[in-house]
mmCIF file of C-alpha atoms and ligand atoms in Angstrom:
data_model
loop_
_atom_site.group_PDB
_atom_site.id
_atom_site.type_symbol
_atom_site.label_atom_id
_atom_site.label_comp_id
_atom_site.label_asym_id
_atom_site.label_seq_id
_atom_site.Cartn_x
_atom_site.Cartn_y
_atom_site.Cartn_z
ATOM 1 C CA MET A 1379 3.830 33.248 20.617
ATOM 2 C CA SER A 1380 2.654 33.910 17.303
ATOM 3 C CA LYS A 1381 -1.110 33.903 16.451
ATOM 4 C CA LEU A 1382 -2.266 30.547 14.941
ATOM 5 C CA ALA A 1383 -3.494 31.106 11.271
ATOM 6 C CA ILE A 1384 -6.791 29.637 12.014
ATOM 7 C CA PHE A 1385 -7.481 32.482 13.997
ATOM 8 C CA GLY A 1386 -6.082 34.993 11.534
ATOM 9 C CA GLY A 1387 -2.240 34.702 11.994
ATOM 10 C CA GLU A 1388 0.395 34.495 9.592
ATOM 11 C CA PRO A 1389 0.597 30.919 8.401
ATOM 12 C CA ILE A 1390 4.013 29.026 8.675
ATOM 13 C CA ARG A 1391 3.933 28.141 4.954
ATOM 14 C CA LYS A 1392 2.252 29.743 1.663
ATOM 15 C CA LYS A 1393 3.142 27.473 -0.934
ATOM 16 C CA PRO A 1394 1.934 24.245 -1.633
ATOM 17 C CA PHE A 1395 4.010 21.042 -1.106
ATOM 18 C CA GLN A 1396 4.554 18.898 -4.088
ATOM 19 C CA TYR A 1397 4.309 15.640 -5.197
ATOM 20 C CA LEU A 1398 6.133 14.871 -8.464
ATOM 21 C CA PRO A 1399 6.708 11.156 -9.368
ATOM 22 C CA ASP A 1400 10.707 10.663 -9.005
ATOM 23 C CA TYR A 1401 11.914 9.807 -12.364
ATOM 24 C CA ASP A 1402 14.593 11.344 -14.884
ATOM 25 C CA GLU A 1403 15.943 10.903 -18.329
ATOM 26 C CA LYS A 1404 16.410 7.475 -18.015
ATOM 27 C CA GLU A 1405 12.808 6.706 -17.695
ATOM 28 C CA GLU A 1406 12.111 9.398 -20.461
ATOM 29 C CA LYS A 1407 14.599 7.641 -22.877
ATOM 30 C CA ALA A 1408 13.066 4.018 -21.732
ATOM 31 C CA VAL A 1409 9.661 5.265 -22.695
ATOM 32 C CA MET A 1410 10.668 6.907 -26.158
ATOM 33 C CA ASP A 1411 12.797 3.794 -26.860
ATOM 34 C CA VAL A 1412 9.367 1.861 -26.784
ATOM 35 C CA PHE A 1413 7.601 4.224 -28.605
ATOM 36 C CA ARG A 1414 9.901 4.009 -31.381
ATOM 37 C CA THR A 1415 9.872 0.176 -31.570
ATOM 38 C CA ARG A 1416 5.747 0.533 -32.192
ATOM 39 C CA VAL A 1417 5.496 -2.473 -29.877
ATOM 40 C CA LEU A 1418 2.993 -0.751 -27.348
ATOM 41 C CA SER A 1419 1.637 -4.004 -25.689
ATOM 42 C CA GLY A 1420 3.007 -7.050 -27.507
ATOM 43 C CA PHE A 1421 0.292 -9.250 -25.818
ATOM 44 C CA HIS A 1422 -1.519 -10.005 -29.230
ATOM 45 C CA LYS A 1423 1.713 -11.736 -30.572
ATOM 46 C CA SER A 1424 2.443 -13.447 -27.170
ATOM 47 C CA TYR A 1425 -0.491 -13.664 -25.180
ATOM 48 C CA ARG A 1426 0.960 -15.588 -22.213
ATOM 49 C CA THR A 1427 4.147 -13.482 -21.741
ATOM 50 C CA GLY A 1428 3.352 -9.962 -23.155
ATOM 51 C CA GLY A 1429 5.673 -7.730 -24.841
ATOM 52 C CA PRO A 1430 9.639 -7.701 -24.530
ATOM 53 C CA LYS A 1431 9.641 -4.889 -21.774
ATOM 54 C CA VAL A 1432 6.924 -6.804 -19.762
ATOM 55 C CA MET A 1433 8.842 -9.956 -19.807
ATOM 56 C CA GLU A 1434 12.038 -7.797 -18.710
ATOM 57 C CA PHE A 1435 10.305 -6.174 -16.018
ATOM 58 C CA GLU A 1436 9.137 -9.391 -14.568
ATOM 59 C CA ASP A 1437 12.304 -11.281 -15.054
ATOM 60 C CA LYS A 1438 14.338 -8.195 -13.149
ATOM 61 C CA PHE A 1439 11.609 -7.998 -10.375
ATOM 62 C CA SER A 1440 11.448 -11.757 -9.843
ATOM 63 C CA LYS A 1441 15.524 -11.711 -9.678
ATOM 64 C CA TYR A 1442 15.645 -8.701 -7.218
ATOM 65 C CA HIS A 1443 13.153 -10.780 -4.802
ATOM 66 C CA ASN A 1444 14.981 -14.035 -5.575
ATOM 67 C CA MET A 1445 11.595 -15.764 -6.497
ATOM 68 C CA ASN A 1446 11.153 -18.075 -9.241
ATOM 69 C CA TYR A 1447 8.146 -16.140 -10.964
ATOM 70 C CA ALA A 1448 6.661 -12.522 -11.330
ATOM 71 C CA VAL A 1449 3.675 -11.783 -13.473
ATOM 72 C CA ALA A 1450 2.910 -8.075 -14.175
ATOM 73 C CA PHE A 1451 -0.629 -6.741 -14.178
ATOM 74 C CA ASN A 1452 -2.003 -3.074 -15.089
ATOM 75 C CA SER A 1453 -2.660 -2.677 -11.327
ATOM 76 C CA GLY A 1454 -1.999 -3.583 -7.768
ATOM 77 C CA THR A 1455 -5.999 -4.416 -7.369
ATOM 78 C CA ALA A 1456 -5.424 -6.804 -10.560
ATOM 79 C CA ALA A 1457 -2.459 -8.468 -9.048
ATOM 80 C CA LEU A 1458 -4.346 -9.174 -5.750
ATOM 81 C CA HIS A 1459 -7.283 -10.513 -7.658
ATOM 82 C CA ALA A 1460 -5.099 -12.749 -9.597
ATOM 83 C CA GLY A 1461 -3.311 -13.843 -6.589
ATOM 84 C CA LEU A 1462 -6.309 -14.959 -4.903
ATOM 85 C CA VAL A 1463 -7.686 -16.581 -7.866
ATOM 86 C CA ALA A 1464 -4.375 -18.684 -8.137
ATOM 87 C CA LEU A 1465 -4.721 -19.464 -4.253
ATOM 88 C CA GLY A 1466 -7.830 -21.242 -5.135
ATOM 89 C CA VAL A 1467 -10.226 -18.417 -3.384
ATOM 90 C CA THR A 1468 -13.773 -18.885 -4.746
ATOM 91 C CA LYS A 1469 -17.372 -18.570 -4.078
ATOM 92 C CA GLY A 1470 -18.129 -18.789 -0.272
ATOM 93 C CA ASP A 1471 -14.449 -18.817 0.862
ATOM 94 C CA GLU A 1472 -13.742 -16.507 3.604
ATOM 95 C CA VAL A 1473 -10.385 -14.362 3.574
ATOM 96 C CA ILE A 1474 -9.144 -12.658 6.355
ATOM 97 C CA VAL A 1475 -8.066 -8.936 5.801
ATOM 98 C CA PRO A 1476 -7.144 -6.149 8.083
ATOM 99 C CA SER A 1477 -9.924 -3.390 8.384
ATOM 100 C CA TYR A 1478 -7.542 -0.894 8.203
ATOM 101 C CA THR A 1479 -6.006 -0.602 4.645
ATOM 102 C CA PHE A 1480 -6.943 0.565 1.430
ATOM 103 C CA THR A 1481 -10.464 -0.730 -0.168
ATOM 104 C CA ALA A 1482 -8.755 -3.010 -2.816
ATOM 105 C CA THR A 1483 -7.221 -5.461 -0.064
ATOM 106 C CA ALA A 1484 -10.789 -6.330 0.582
ATOM 107 C CA SER A 1485 -12.693 -5.779 -2.647
ATOM 108 C CA SER A 1486 -10.413 -8.037 -4.407
ATOM 109 C CA VAL A 1487 -11.867 -10.880 -2.077
ATOM 110 C CA LEU A 1488 -15.392 -9.754 -3.377
ATOM 111 C CA MET A 1489 -13.996 -9.973 -6.921
ATOM 112 C CA CYS A 1490 -13.696 -13.705 -6.426
ATOM 113 C CA ASN A 1491 -17.095 -14.105 -4.882
ATOM 114 C CA ALA A 1492 -15.738 -14.786 -1.473
ATOM 115 C CA ILE A 1493 -16.100 -13.068 1.783
ATOM 116 C CA PRO A 1494 -13.720 -10.804 3.600
ATOM 117 C CA ILE A 1495 -13.386 -11.421 7.304
ATOM 118 C CA PHE A 1496 -12.352 -8.171 8.808
ATOM 119 C CA CYS A 1497 -9.487 -8.093 11.575
ATOM 120 C CA ASP A 1498 -8.403 -5.498 13.893
ATOM 121 C CA VAL A 1499 -4.947 -3.967 13.778
ATOM 122 C CA ASN A 1500 -2.355 -2.983 16.169
ATOM 123 C CA LYS A 1501 -2.408 0.680 17.346
ATOM 124 C CA ASP A 1502 1.222 1.025 17.464
ATOM 125 C CA THR A 1503 2.431 -0.358 13.979
ATOM 126 C CA PHE A 1504 -1.034 0.102 12.013
ATOM 127 C CA ASN A 1505 -0.553 -3.490 10.990
ATOM 128 C CA VAL A 1506 -2.738 -6.426 11.667
ATOM 129 C CA ASN A 1507 -3.232 -7.835 14.979
ATOM 130 C CA THR A 1508 -1.654 -11.177 14.880
ATOM 131 C CA GLU A 1509 -3.523 -12.652 18.003
ATOM 132 C CA ASN A 1510 -6.989 -11.457 16.637
ATOM 133 C CA ILE A 1511 -6.503 -13.707 13.414
ATOM 134 C CA ARG A 1512 -6.838 -17.069 15.120
ATOM 135 C CA SER A 1513 -10.295 -16.171 16.495
ATOM 136 C CA LEU A 1514 -11.712 -15.318 13.111
ATOM 137 C CA ILE A 1515 -10.671 -18.759 11.359
ATOM 138 C CA THR A 1516 -13.508 -21.206 10.187
ATOM 139 C CA LYS A 1517 -13.813 -24.030 8.064
ATOM 140 C CA LYS A 1518 -14.116 -21.660 5.188
ATOM 141 C CA THR A 1519 -10.973 -19.643 5.827
ATOM 142 C CA LYS A 1520 -8.847 -20.221 2.709
ATOM 143 C CA ALA A 1521 -6.315 -17.247 2.750
ATOM 144 C CA ILE A 1522 -5.131 -14.076 4.703
ATOM 145 C CA ILE A 1523 -3.869 -10.819 3.358
ATOM 146 C CA PRO A 1524 -1.546 -9.321 5.558
ATOM 147 C CA VAL A 1525 -0.772 -5.845 4.435
ATOM 148 C CA HIS A 1526 2.519 -4.228 4.920
ATOM 149 C CA LEU A 1527 1.056 -0.704 5.599
ATOM 150 C CA VAL A 1528 2.753 2.530 5.212
ATOM 151 C CA GLY A 1529 5.995 0.796 4.442
ATOM 152 C CA ASN A 1530 6.207 -1.286 7.825
ATOM 153 C CA PRO A 1531 6.439 -5.072 7.359
ATOM 154 C CA CYS A 1532 3.954 -6.931 9.488
ATOM 155 C CA ASP A 1533 4.904 -9.456 11.970
ATOM 156 C CA MET A 1534 4.918 -12.491 9.729
ATOM 157 C CA GLY A 1535 6.265 -14.901 12.201
ATOM 158 C CA PRO A 1536 2.896 -15.527 13.852
ATOM 159 C CA ILE A 1537 1.070 -15.419 10.746
ATOM 160 C CA ILE A 1538 3.059 -18.214 9.084
ATOM 161 C CA GLU A 1539 2.502 -20.304 12.245
ATOM 162 C CA ILE A 1540 -1.078 -19.854 12.027
ATOM 163 C CA ALA A 1541 -1.435 -20.563 8.261
ATOM 164 C CA ASN A 1542 0.690 -23.600 8.511
ATOM 165 C CA GLU A 1543 -1.533 -24.827 11.511
ATOM 166 C CA TYR A 1544 -4.771 -24.206 9.414
ATOM 167 C CA ASN A 1545 -3.558 -24.884 5.897
ATOM 168 C CA ILE A 1546 -4.172 -21.435 5.127
ATOM 169 C CA LYS A 1547 -2.597 -19.394 2.219
ATOM 170 C CA ILE A 1548 -1.046 -15.933 2.514
ATOM 171 C CA LEU A 1549 -1.311 -13.419 0.153
ATOM 172 C CA GLU A 1550 1.029 -10.439 1.028
ATOM 173 C CA ASP A 1551 -0.235 -7.106 -0.036
ATOM 174 C CA CYS A 1552 2.988 -5.147 -0.514
ATOM 175 C CA ALA A 1553 1.547 -2.290 -2.190
ATOM 176 C CA GLN A 1554 3.170 0.338 0.189
ATOM 177 C CA SER A 1555 6.046 -1.404 0.910
ATOM 178 C CA PRO A 1556 8.386 -2.700 -2.240
ATOM 179 C CA GLY A 1557 11.864 -3.399 -0.649
ATOM 180 C CA ALA A 1558 10.896 -3.452 2.959
ATOM 181 C CA LYS A 1559 12.094 -6.288 4.962
ATOM 182 C CA TYR A 1560 11.126 -8.439 7.808
ATOM 183 C CA LYS A 1561 13.863 -10.287 9.465
ATOM 184 C CA GLY A 1562 16.126 -9.653 6.454
ATOM 185 C CA LYS A 1563 13.596 -11.029 3.995
ATOM 186 C CA LEU A 1564 11.990 -9.078 1.476
ATOM 187 C CA VAL A 1565 8.232 -8.496 1.755
ATOM 188 C CA GLY A 1566 6.278 -10.583 -0.701
ATOM 189 C CA THR A 1567 8.699 -13.364 -0.339
ATOM 190 C CA ILE A 1568 7.431 -14.812 2.683
ATOM 191 C CA GLY A 1569 3.775 -15.956 2.168
ATOM 192 C CA ASP A 1570 2.446 -17.819 -0.770
ATOM 193 C CA ILE A 1571 2.158 -14.959 -3.314
ATOM 194 C CA GLY A 1572 3.219 -11.258 -2.749
ATOM 195 C CA ALA A 1573 1.364 -8.403 -4.737
ATOM 196 C CA PHE A 1574 2.668 -4.807 -5.598
ATOM 197 C CA SER A 1575 1.233 -1.752 -6.855
ATOM 198 C CA PHE A 1576 3.018 0.827 -8.937
ATOM 199 C CA VAL A 1577 0.494 3.517 -9.029
ATOM 200 C CA GLU A 1578 1.972 6.936 -9.364
ATOM 201 C CA THR A 1579 1.745 7.552 -5.610
ATOM 202 C CA LYS A 1580 4.010 4.540 -4.543
ATOM 203 C CA ASN A 1581 7.376 4.121 -3.761
ATOM 204 C CA MET A 1582 8.205 2.913 -7.270
ATOM 205 C CA VAL A 1583 5.926 3.916 -10.082
ATOM 206 C CA THR A 1584 4.908 2.941 -13.579
ATOM 207 C CA GLY A 1585 1.810 5.301 -13.751
ATOM 208 C CA GLU A 1586 -0.513 2.385 -13.140
ATOM 209 C CA GLY A 1587 0.616 -1.186 -12.613
ATOM 210 C CA GLY A 1588 0.995 -4.059 -10.490
ATOM 211 C CA MET A 1589 2.991 -7.585 -10.030
ATOM 212 C CA ILE A 1590 2.690 -10.468 -8.191
ATOM 213 C CA ILE A 1591 5.683 -12.758 -7.110
ATOM 214 C CA THR A 1592 5.725 -16.412 -6.175
ATOM 215 C CA ASN A 1593 7.815 -19.570 -6.383
ATOM 216 C CA ASN A 1594 4.879 -21.685 -7.202
ATOM 217 C CA SER A 1595 4.431 -22.602 -11.031
ATOM 218 C CA ASP A 1596 0.826 -23.248 -10.765
ATOM 219 C CA TYR A 1597 0.189 -19.972 -9.452
ATOM 220 C CA ASN A 1598 2.263 -18.205 -11.909
ATOM 221 C CA ASP A 1599 0.273 -20.188 -14.747
ATOM 222 C CA ILE A 1600 -2.998 -19.048 -13.208
ATOM 223 C CA CYS A 1601 -2.136 -15.339 -12.624
ATOM 224 C CA ARG A 1602 -1.291 -15.396 -16.638
ATOM 225 C CA LEU A 1603 -4.628 -16.860 -17.265
ATOM 226 C CA VAL A 1604 -6.469 -14.209 -15.220
ATOM 227 C CA ARG A 1605 -4.512 -11.518 -16.783
ATOM 228 C CA SER A 1606 -5.536 -12.582 -20.361
ATOM 229 C CA HIS A 1607 -9.238 -13.648 -20.576
ATOM 230 C CA GLY A 1608 -8.144 -17.217 -19.080
ATOM 231 C CA GLU A 1609 -7.053 -18.041 -22.607
ATOM 232 C CA ILE A 1610 -5.114 -21.317 -23.066
ATOM 233 C CA LEU A 1611 -2.043 -21.440 -25.315
ATOM 234 C CA VAL A 1612 -2.045 -23.866 -28.421
ATOM 235 C CA SER A 1613 0.891 -24.170 -30.654
ATOM 236 C CA GLY A 1614 0.752 -22.064 -33.572
ATOM 237 C CA GLY A 1615 -1.122 -19.064 -32.274
ATOM 238 C CA ARG A 1616 -4.182 -17.788 -30.380
ATOM 239 C CA SER A 1617 -6.683 -20.269 -28.971
ATOM 240 C CA TYR A 1618 -9.544 -18.197 -28.302
ATOM 241 C CA LEU A 1619 -10.324 -20.959 -25.520
ATOM 242 C CA SER A 1620 -10.909 -19.558 -22.232
ATOM 243 C CA LYS A 1621 -10.016 -22.166 -19.702
ATOM 244 C CA ILE A 1622 -10.934 -20.001 -16.573
ATOM 245 C CA LEU A 1623 -12.732 -16.796 -16.196
ATOM 246 C CA GLY A 1624 -10.146 -13.963 -17.199
ATOM 247 C CA TRP A 1625 -9.797 -10.378 -17.422
ATOM 248 C CA ASN A 1626 -7.787 -8.011 -19.319
ATOM 249 C CA TYR A 1627 -5.120 -6.913 -16.645
ATOM 250 C CA ARG A 1628 -2.129 -6.414 -19.113
ATOM 251 C CA MET A 1629 0.708 -4.025 -18.548
ATOM 252 C CA THR A 1630 1.714 -1.965 -21.608
ATOM 253 C CA GLU A 1631 5.392 -1.805 -22.633
ATOM 254 C CA PHE A 1632 5.383 1.879 -21.646
ATOM 255 C CA GLU A 1633 4.784 0.904 -18.232
ATOM 256 C CA ALA A 1634 7.027 -1.917 -17.944
ATOM 257 C CA ALA A 1635 9.921 0.178 -19.465
ATOM 258 C CA ILE A 1636 9.402 2.693 -16.443
ATOM 259 C CA GLY A 1637 9.300 -0.097 -14.039
ATOM 260 C CA ILE A 1638 12.242 -1.550 -15.160
ATOM 261 C CA GLU A 1639 14.347 1.754 -14.603
ATOM 262 C CA GLN A 1640 12.407 2.151 -11.304
ATOM 263 C CA LEU A 1641 13.435 -1.029 -9.893
ATOM 264 C CA LYS A 1642 17.166 -0.320 -10.359
ATOM 265 C CA LYS A 1643 16.671 2.843 -8.154
ATOM 266 C CA LEU A 1644 14.329 1.240 -5.729
ATOM 267 C CA GLU A 1645 16.823 1.553 -2.902
ATOM 268 C CA SER A 1646 17.324 5.184 -3.545
ATOM 269 C CA LEU A 1647 13.760 6.053 -4.037
ATOM 270 C CA ASN A 1648 13.001 4.296 -0.576
ATOM 271 C CA LYS A 1649 15.969 6.293 0.980
ATOM 272 C CA TYR A 1650 14.514 9.376 -0.200
ATOM 273 C CA ARG A 1651 11.371 8.862 2.006
ATOM 274 C CA ILE A 1652 13.353 7.333 4.700
ATOM 275 C CA LEU A 1653 15.655 10.295 5.121
ATOM 276 C CA ASN A 1654 12.754 12.701 5.205
ATOM 277 C CA THR A 1655 10.798 10.853 7.714
ATOM 278 C CA GLN A 1656 13.815 10.573 9.979
ATOM 279 C CA TYR A 1657 14.237 14.122 9.932
ATOM 280 C CA LEU A 1658 10.410 14.579 10.892
ATOM 281 C CA ASP A 1659 10.896 12.049 13.650
ATOM 282 C CA LYS A 1660 13.889 14.048 15.274
ATOM 283 C CA GLY A 1661 11.642 17.286 14.938
ATOM 284 C CA ILE A 1662 8.157 16.068 16.163
ATOM 285 C CA ASN A 1663 8.728 15.511 19.627
ATOM 286 C CA PHE A 1664 5.680 16.410 21.689
ATOM 287 C CA ASP A 1665 3.839 14.627 24.515
ATOM 288 C CA GLY A 1666 0.772 13.030 22.883
ATOM 289 C CA ILE A 1667 2.371 12.536 19.594
ATOM 290 C CA SER A 1668 4.260 9.507 19.007
ATOM 291 C CA LYS A 1669 5.709 7.593 16.005
ATOM 292 C CA LEU A 1670 4.801 3.852 15.196
ATOM 293 C CA LYS A 1671 6.647 0.849 16.510
ATOM 294 C CA ILE A 1672 8.907 -0.902 13.610
ATOM 295 C CA PRO A 1673 9.009 -4.280 14.834
ATOM 296 C CA ASN A 1674 12.443 -5.813 15.826
ATOM 297 C CA GLN A 1675 14.712 -6.778 12.867
ATOM 298 C CA SER A 1676 12.265 -5.129 10.325
ATOM 299 C CA TYR A 1677 13.235 -2.653 7.605
ATOM 300 C CA SER A 1678 10.500 -0.134 6.840
ATOM 301 C CA VAL A 1679 10.485 1.904 3.546
ATOM 302 C CA ALA A 1680 8.568 4.830 5.021
ATOM 303 C CA HIS A 1681 5.775 4.993 2.139
ATOM 304 C CA VAL A 1682 4.299 7.951 4.429
ATOM 305 C CA CYS A 1683 5.349 9.152 7.891
ATOM 306 C CA PRO A 1684 2.493 7.954 10.286
ATOM 307 C CA LEU A 1685 1.997 9.389 13.822
ATOM 308 C CA LEU A 1686 -0.285 8.700 16.712
ATOM 309 C CA PHE A 1687 -2.172 11.403 18.257
ATOM 310 C CA ASP A 1688 -3.464 11.234 21.969
ATOM 311 C CA GLU A 1689 -6.075 13.763 22.490
ATOM 312 C CA ASN A 1690 -6.007 13.392 26.230
ATOM 313 C CA LYS A 1691 -2.579 14.442 26.501
ATOM 314 C CA VAL A 1692 -2.596 17.127 23.671
ATOM 315 C CA GLY A 1693 -5.754 18.489 25.183
ATOM 316 C CA VAL A 1694 -7.612 18.889 21.901
ATOM 317 C CA THR A 1695 -9.071 16.503 19.327
ATOM 318 C CA ARG A 1696 -7.138 15.186 16.296
ATOM 319 C CA ASP A 1697 -9.705 16.687 13.951
ATOM 320 C CA VAL A 1698 -9.162 20.465 15.541
ATOM 321 C CA PHE A 1699 -5.552 19.777 15.779
ATOM 322 C CA LEU A 1700 -5.034 18.691 11.936
ATOM 323 C CA LYS A 1701 -7.543 21.870 11.002
ATOM 324 C CA ALA A 1702 -5.087 24.290 12.768
ATOM 325 C CA LEU A 1703 -2.128 22.690 11.147
ATOM 326 C CA ASN A 1704 -3.769 22.723 7.720
ATOM 327 C CA ALA A 1705 -4.401 26.375 8.104
ATOM 328 C CA GLU A 1706 -0.682 26.967 8.809
ATOM 329 C CA GLY A 1707 -0.060 25.665 5.178
ATOM 330 C CA ILE A 1708 1.023 22.149 6.481
ATOM 331 C CA GLU A 1709 -0.242 19.111 4.681
ATOM 332 C CA ALA A 1710 -1.318 16.334 7.267
ATOM 333 C CA ASP A 1711 -4.396 14.296 7.317
ATOM 334 C CA LYS A 1712 -6.414 11.543 9.277
ATOM 335 C CA GLY A 1713 -5.667 8.714 6.827
ATOM 336 C CA TYR A 1714 -8.206 6.247 6.000
ATOM 337 C CA PRO A 1715 -11.526 7.755 7.172
ATOM 338 C CA HIS A 1716 -13.152 4.784 8.402
ATOM 339 C CA PRO A 1717 -12.595 0.961 8.720
ATOM 340 C CA LEU A 1718 -13.052 -0.854 5.345
ATOM 341 C CA TYR A 1719 -16.218 -2.606 6.652
ATOM 342 C CA MET A 1720 -18.009 0.719 6.902
ATOM 343 C CA ASN A 1721 -17.808 1.180 3.228
ATOM 344 C CA PRO A 1722 -21.440 0.573 1.499
ATOM 345 C CA ILE A 1723 -20.079 -2.288 -0.507
ATOM 346 C CA PHE A 1724 -19.315 -4.340 2.576
ATOM 347 C CA LEU A 1725 -22.444 -3.043 4.624
ATOM 348 C CA ASN A 1726 -24.809 -4.256 1.891
ATOM 349 C CA ASN A 1727 -24.481 -7.810 2.834
ATOM 350 C CA ASP A 1728 -27.258 -10.666 2.954
ATOM 351 C CA GLU A 1729 -27.536 -10.702 6.645
ATOM 352 C CA GLY A 1730 -27.944 -6.708 6.740
ATOM 353 C CA LYS A 1731 -25.148 -6.827 9.195
ATOM 354 C CA TYR A 1732 -24.022 -3.369 10.680
ATOM 355 C CA TYR A 1733 -20.323 -3.951 11.779
ATOM 356 C CA LYS A 1734 -19.799 -0.466 13.690
ATOM 357 C CA GLY A 1735 -17.818 -1.477 16.841
ATOM 358 C CA MET A 1736 -16.263 -4.752 15.266
ATOM 359 C CA ASN A 1737 -12.714 -3.464 15.141
ATOM 360 C CA PRO A 1738 -12.164 -0.999 18.169
ATOM 361 C CA ILE A 1739 -8.599 -0.168 17.312
ATOM 362 C CA ALA A 1740 -9.167 0.509 13.421
ATOM 363 C CA GLU A 1741 -12.073 2.514 14.439
ATOM 364 C CA ASP A 1742 -9.988 4.509 17.185
ATOM 365 C CA LEU A 1743 -7.110 5.246 14.431
ATOM 366 C CA CYS A 1744 -9.993 6.547 11.968
ATOM 367 C CA SER A 1745 -11.718 8.792 14.149
ATOM 368 C CA LYS A 1746 -9.293 9.918 16.432
ATOM 369 C CA SER A 1747 -5.565 8.717 16.563
ATOM 370 C CA ALA A 1748 -3.924 8.353 13.198
ATOM 371 C CA ILE A 1749 -2.160 11.127 11.460
ATOM 372 C CA TRP A 1750 -0.393 10.649 8.069
ATOM 373 C CA ILE A 1751 2.294 12.874 6.780
ATOM 374 C CA ARG A 1752 2.166 11.879 3.151
ATOM 375 C CA LYS A 1753 4.538 14.835 1.734
ATOM 376 C CA ILE A 1754 7.897 12.956 2.361
ATOM 377 C CA MET A 1755 7.985 12.009 -1.118
ATOM 378 C CA TYR A 1756 10.096 13.744 -3.978
ATOM 379 C CA PRO A 1757 10.658 16.678 -4.474
ATOM 380 C CA ASN A 1758 10.071 17.682 -0.899
ATOM 381 C CA ASN A 1759 13.473 18.276 0.868
ATOM 382 C CA PHE A 1760 14.669 18.823 4.386
ATOM 383 C CA GLU A 1761 13.613 22.369 4.281
ATOM 384 C CA ASP A 1762 9.865 21.472 3.483
ATOM 385 C CA MET A 1763 10.207 18.876 6.135
ATOM 386 C CA GLN A 1764 11.459 22.006 8.572
ATOM 387 C CA ASP A 1765 8.245 23.637 7.845
ATOM 388 C CA ILE A 1766 6.144 20.559 8.597
ATOM 389 C CA ILE A 1767 8.147 20.480 12.084
ATOM 390 C CA ASN A 1768 7.685 24.302 12.553
ATOM 391 C CA GLY A 1769 4.033 23.749 11.792
ATOM 392 C CA PHE A 1770 3.598 21.086 14.479
ATOM 393 C CA THR A 1771 5.613 23.134 16.968
ATOM 394 C CA LYS A 1772 3.377 26.388 16.419
ATOM 395 C CA VAL A 1773 0.253 24.582 16.886
ATOM 396 C CA MET A 1774 1.503 22.786 20.172
ATOM 397 C CA GLU A 1775 2.724 25.831 21.393
ATOM 398 C CA ASN A 1776 -0.798 27.697 20.981
ATOM 399 C CA VAL A 1777 -2.820 24.504 21.603
ATOM 400 C CA ASP A 1778 -4.812 25.935 24.546
ATOM 401 C CA SER A 1779 -6.326 28.329 22.227
ATOM 402 C CA LEU A 1780 -7.760 25.580 20.127
ATOM 403 C CA LYS A 1781 -9.994 24.619 22.937
ATOM 404 C CA SER A 1782 -12.559 27.006 21.818
ATOM 405 C CA LEU A 1783 -13.220 25.256 18.279
ATOM 406 C CA GLU A 1784 -14.178 21.955 20.234
ATOM 407 C CA ASN A 1785 -18.017 21.526 19.868
HETATM 408 C C1 PLP B 2667 -2.617 -1.315 0.642
HETATM 409 C C2 PLP B 2667 -2.986 -1.282 -0.806
HETATM 410 N N1 PLP B 2667 -3.541 -2.342 -1.427
HETATM 411 C C3 PLP B 2667 -3.961 -2.235 -2.830
HETATM 412 C C4 PLP B 2667 -3.895 -1.213 -3.390
HETATM 413 C C5 PLP B 2667 -4.227 -1.171 -5.069
HETATM 414 O O1 PLP B 2667 -3.166 -0.743 -5.839
HETATM 415 P P1 PLP B 2667 -3.723 -0.054 -7.232
HETATM 416 O O2 PLP B 2667 -4.442 1.145 -6.920
HETATM 417 O O3 PLP B 2667 -2.453 -0.248 -8.032
HETATM 418 O O4 PLP B 2667 -4.951 -0.970 -7.730
HETATM 419 C C6 PLP B 2667 -3.126 -0.036 -2.918
HETATM 420 C C7 PLP B 2667 -2.937 1.136 -3.638
HETATM 421 O O5 PLP B 2667 -3.607 1.722 -4.334
HETATM 422 C C8 PLP B 2667 -2.883 -0.157 -1.510
HETATM 423 O O6 PLP B 2667 -2.592 1.254 -0.945
#
């Protein structure tokens, strides 16, 4: 047994893992073509639709999903916010969100002056616990945002059932899961609106960017208003009449041009992460470290490789295990460090509520059970994955020696 790097031994890996957005000369040409047209945005000419590349990206994105409408934004957060406005979420309304997700899922609710109601998640899927949703519904509940986290689709069946029963709208947060499927249906096409992010860490990227898809023409209209200062159209030019409160959430032509190329290869972009994850799944096989469940008939796009850590079985805490793993040069982390409701922006509420203990599973994942391996993306390959497996193996073989690090 070789000595663990944390105790001065040779680390398994000495070079850092890389992350490079996965694009090639096709995106480069698309960007240069835009550059030469000198249409960098196009919205000043066509306030509702944007420039030709934005229109083309929207058209292709909606067709890929077999939906009537798509509206591009300059971020996934903007897409979520506009989606909520379109669904009629306003002051005092309640929106049910999982507490184990990225801040924007819930802060977009605050942007509507509405109240995020935090729902716990399942330990073995990281996704919203559909059984808990019902108990959170009140007269004020307007919408629910299921988040297809880490590339894994939520169990949408029960969510749709509840939404129909109580007349609640569904905004799917697909930021981490473009191309994922639930029972053969692409995520984002199941609820009322689907929202996506193309920030450069996501499965398909435009640098910054987002999109909503919907079949509802009113939602499409409202999203377009929210995107551009709420300004209504008049024939013959700009109206400068703001009908509703809007922002500048517009996507540039460069981003749209990159998005068009990325969409063409979305399936292979996803496959890259899926193959690396499958390689890891085969090699990381230890008592106390398990994989998540992909619900039946679902297709995950492996945004990251998530694992569940059982400190009782392994014999040390997750954080000590990760410290030893990181010392071996292996990049893995604990994922979200706290449930969203522990963020100061949510703690600072009128009633002075302190939420600790509210969602025990989310707290368990954050404090001791979740491990995220993110470096499954391009250009990391099977050799890099093998280093990760070797790192896990070495730390597991020496796990008893880590007990001295527990306080
Ligand atoms: C689950 C989730 N929702 C929303 C967002 C927000 O997207 P963006 O960063 O493009 O605003 C992200 C990612 O950043 C995310 O992971």
